[in-house]
Coordinates of C-alpha atoms in Angstrom, one line a residue:
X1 CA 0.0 0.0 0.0
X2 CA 1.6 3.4 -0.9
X3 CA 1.2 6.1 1.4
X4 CA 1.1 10.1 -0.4
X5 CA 4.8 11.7 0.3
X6 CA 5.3 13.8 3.3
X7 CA 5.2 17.2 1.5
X8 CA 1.6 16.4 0.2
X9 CA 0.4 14.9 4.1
X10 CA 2.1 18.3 5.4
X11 CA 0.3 20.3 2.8
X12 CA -3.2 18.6 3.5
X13 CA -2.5 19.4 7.4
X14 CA -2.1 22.7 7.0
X15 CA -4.9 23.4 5.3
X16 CA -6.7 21.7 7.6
X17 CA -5.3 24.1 10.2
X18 CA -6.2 26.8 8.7
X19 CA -9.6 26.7 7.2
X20 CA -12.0 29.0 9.5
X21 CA -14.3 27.5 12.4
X22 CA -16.8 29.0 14.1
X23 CA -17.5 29.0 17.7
X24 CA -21.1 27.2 18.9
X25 CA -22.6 30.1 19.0
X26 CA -21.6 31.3 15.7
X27 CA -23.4 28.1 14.6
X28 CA -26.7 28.6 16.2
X29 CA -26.8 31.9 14.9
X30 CA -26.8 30.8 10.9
X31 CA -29.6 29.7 9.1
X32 CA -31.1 26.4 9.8
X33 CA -29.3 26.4 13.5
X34 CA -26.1 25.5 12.6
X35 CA -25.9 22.8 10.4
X36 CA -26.4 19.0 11.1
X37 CA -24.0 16.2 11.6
X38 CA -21.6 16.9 13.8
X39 CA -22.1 21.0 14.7
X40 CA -20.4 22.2 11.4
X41 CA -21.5 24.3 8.7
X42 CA -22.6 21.1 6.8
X43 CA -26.3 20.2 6.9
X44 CA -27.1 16.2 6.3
X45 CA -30.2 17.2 5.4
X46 CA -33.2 18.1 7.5
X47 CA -32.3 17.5 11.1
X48 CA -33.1 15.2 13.4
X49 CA -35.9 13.8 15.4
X50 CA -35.7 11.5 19.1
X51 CA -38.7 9.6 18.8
X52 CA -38.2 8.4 22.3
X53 CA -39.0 12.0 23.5
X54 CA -41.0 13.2 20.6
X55 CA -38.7 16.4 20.3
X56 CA -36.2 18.1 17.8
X57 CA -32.4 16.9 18.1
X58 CA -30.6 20.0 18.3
X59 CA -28.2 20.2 15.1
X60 CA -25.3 20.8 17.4
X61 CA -25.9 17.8 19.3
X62 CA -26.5 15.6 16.7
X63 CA -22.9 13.9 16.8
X64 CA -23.3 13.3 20.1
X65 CA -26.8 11.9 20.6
X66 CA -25.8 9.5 17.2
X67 CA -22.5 8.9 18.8
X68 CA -20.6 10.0 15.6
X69 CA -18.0 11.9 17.3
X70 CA -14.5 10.9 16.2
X71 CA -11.7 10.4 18.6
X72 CA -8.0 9.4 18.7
X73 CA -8.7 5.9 21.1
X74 CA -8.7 3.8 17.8
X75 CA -6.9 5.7 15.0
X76 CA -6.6 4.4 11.6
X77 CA -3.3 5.2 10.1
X78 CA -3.2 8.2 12.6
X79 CA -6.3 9.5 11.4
X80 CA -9.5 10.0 14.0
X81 CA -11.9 7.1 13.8
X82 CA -15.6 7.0 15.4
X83 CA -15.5 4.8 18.4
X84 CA -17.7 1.5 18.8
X85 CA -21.2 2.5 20.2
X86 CA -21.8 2.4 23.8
X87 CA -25.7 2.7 23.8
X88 CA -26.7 -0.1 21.5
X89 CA -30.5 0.5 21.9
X90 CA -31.2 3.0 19.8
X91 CA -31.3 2.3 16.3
X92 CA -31.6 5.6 13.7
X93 CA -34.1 5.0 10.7
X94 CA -34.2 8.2 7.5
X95 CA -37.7 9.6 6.7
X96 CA -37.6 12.0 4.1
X97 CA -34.1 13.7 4.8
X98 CA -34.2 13.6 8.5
X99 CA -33.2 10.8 10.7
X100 CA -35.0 9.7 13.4
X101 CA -33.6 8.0 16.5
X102 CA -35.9 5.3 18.5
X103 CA -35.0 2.5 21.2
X104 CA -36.0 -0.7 19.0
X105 CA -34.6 -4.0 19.9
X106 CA -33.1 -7.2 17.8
X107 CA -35.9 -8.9 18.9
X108 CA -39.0 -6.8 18.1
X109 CA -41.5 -7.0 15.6
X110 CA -41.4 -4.6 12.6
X111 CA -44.7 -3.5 13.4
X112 CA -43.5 -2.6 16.8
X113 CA -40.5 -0.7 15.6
X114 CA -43.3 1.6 13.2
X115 CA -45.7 1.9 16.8
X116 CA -42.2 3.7 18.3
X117 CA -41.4 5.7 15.4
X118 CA -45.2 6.7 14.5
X119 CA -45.9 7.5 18.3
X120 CA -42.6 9.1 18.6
X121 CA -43.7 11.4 15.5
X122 CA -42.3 10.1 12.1
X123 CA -45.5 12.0 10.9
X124 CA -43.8 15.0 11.1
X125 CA -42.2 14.1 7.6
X126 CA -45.3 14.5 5.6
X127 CA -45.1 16.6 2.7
X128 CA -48.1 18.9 2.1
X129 CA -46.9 19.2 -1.2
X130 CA -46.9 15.4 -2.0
X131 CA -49.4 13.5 -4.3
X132 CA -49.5 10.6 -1.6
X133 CA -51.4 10.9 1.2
X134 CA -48.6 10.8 3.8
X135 CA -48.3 8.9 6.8
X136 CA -51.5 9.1 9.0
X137 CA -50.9 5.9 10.9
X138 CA -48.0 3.2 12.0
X139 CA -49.5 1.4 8.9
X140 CA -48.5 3.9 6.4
X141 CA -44.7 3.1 6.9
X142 CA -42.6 0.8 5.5
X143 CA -38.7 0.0 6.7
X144 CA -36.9 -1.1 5.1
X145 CA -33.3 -2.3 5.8
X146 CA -29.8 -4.4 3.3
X147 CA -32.5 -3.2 0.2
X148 CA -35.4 -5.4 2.0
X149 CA -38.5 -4.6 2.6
X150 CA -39.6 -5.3 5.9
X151 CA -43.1 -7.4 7.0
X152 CA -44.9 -6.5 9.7
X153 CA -44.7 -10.1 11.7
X154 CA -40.9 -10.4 11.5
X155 CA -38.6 -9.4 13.9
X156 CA -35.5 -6.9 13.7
X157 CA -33.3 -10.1 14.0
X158 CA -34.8 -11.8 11.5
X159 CA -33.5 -9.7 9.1
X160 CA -30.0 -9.9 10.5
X161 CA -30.7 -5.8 12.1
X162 CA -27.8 -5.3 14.2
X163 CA -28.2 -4.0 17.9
X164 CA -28.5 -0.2 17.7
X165 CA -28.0 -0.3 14.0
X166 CA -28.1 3.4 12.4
X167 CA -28.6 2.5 8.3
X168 CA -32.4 1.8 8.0
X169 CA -35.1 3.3 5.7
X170 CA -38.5 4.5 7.1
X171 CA -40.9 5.2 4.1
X172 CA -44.1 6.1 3.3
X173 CA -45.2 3.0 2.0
X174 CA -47.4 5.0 -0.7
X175 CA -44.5 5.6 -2.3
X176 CA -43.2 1.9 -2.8
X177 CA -46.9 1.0 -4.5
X178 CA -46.6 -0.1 -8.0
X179 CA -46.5 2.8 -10.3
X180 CA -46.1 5.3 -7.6
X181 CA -44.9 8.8 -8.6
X182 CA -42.0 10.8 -7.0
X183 CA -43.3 14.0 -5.5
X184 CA -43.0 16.8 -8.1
X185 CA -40.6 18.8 -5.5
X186 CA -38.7 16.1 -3.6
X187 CA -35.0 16.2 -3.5
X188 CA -31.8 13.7 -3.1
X189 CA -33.3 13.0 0.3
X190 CA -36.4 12.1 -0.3

């Protein structure tokens, strides 16, 4: 494996160095709160949701409640590397550009996992814009998870879900109905 020469890795430092930050409060103070992900200027796409409390994730607190922060305790080639998980009950599902963190476990029931995110307010995704009619109950969503489209009778484990797993799709299953139409204004993210 061939590593870059040391003028380019010096180079690439120093412009790390010196490209700007902004304090925390600089961040709360720009449009949108900040930005998501991790408290930088960089928005993933349109925040995040605990379903557990049924509130707004702030966006610079996002790293932290995901657990995305990187550290030094297990570097990869002497770069910063995101630690394993400590708090592998909460698993983190995408609606429509935002993710949405729930406590699910390996060994509940789809269906269950839609109650959580449902009661926890998933619904908050709805587009009024959208020529579906949105999600109006824990029936209207569909998860899907490894490109598979989850049933309602099988468990989290069944599908080979991961403990507090953070890559799973929550959809309105109106959009996944043969010969179902994107919305005329949705995105990348939706």
């Amino acid at each position: 494996r061939k590593h870059p020469p040391t003028n380019q890795l010096v180079t690439m430092a120093a412009v790390v160095e010196s490209a700007p930050t902004a304090t925390a409060n600089q961040q709360q103070q720009q449009p949108g709160g900040g930005g998501g992900g991790g408290g930088g200027e960089v928005s993933l796409g349109k925040g995040a949701w605990d379903c557990d409390k049924n509130e707004e994730i702030p966006p610079h607190l996002e790293a932290e409640v995901f657990e995305e922060i990187a550290t030094m305790d297990l570097p990869f080639e002497g770069i910063p590397t995101i630690p394993p998980r400590t708090n592998m009950t909460h698993m983190a599902f995408f609606c429509n550009g935002c993710r949405y963190r729930v406590e699910a476990y390996p060994d509940w029931t789809a269906a269950r996992v839609k109650q959580a995110l449902f009661n926890g307010g998933i619904a908050r995704s709805n587009n009024p814009n959208g020529i579906t009619p949105g999600i109006q109950a824990w029936s209207d969503i569909a998860l899907i998870y490894a490109g598979r489209q989850m049933e309602d009778t099988k468990t989290l484990e069944s599908y080979n879900v991961p403990p507090g797993c953070k890559v799973m799709i929550a959809i309105e299953a109106a959009k996944l109905a043969p010969g179902a139409k994107p919305d005329p204004d949705s995105a990348y993210w939706n």
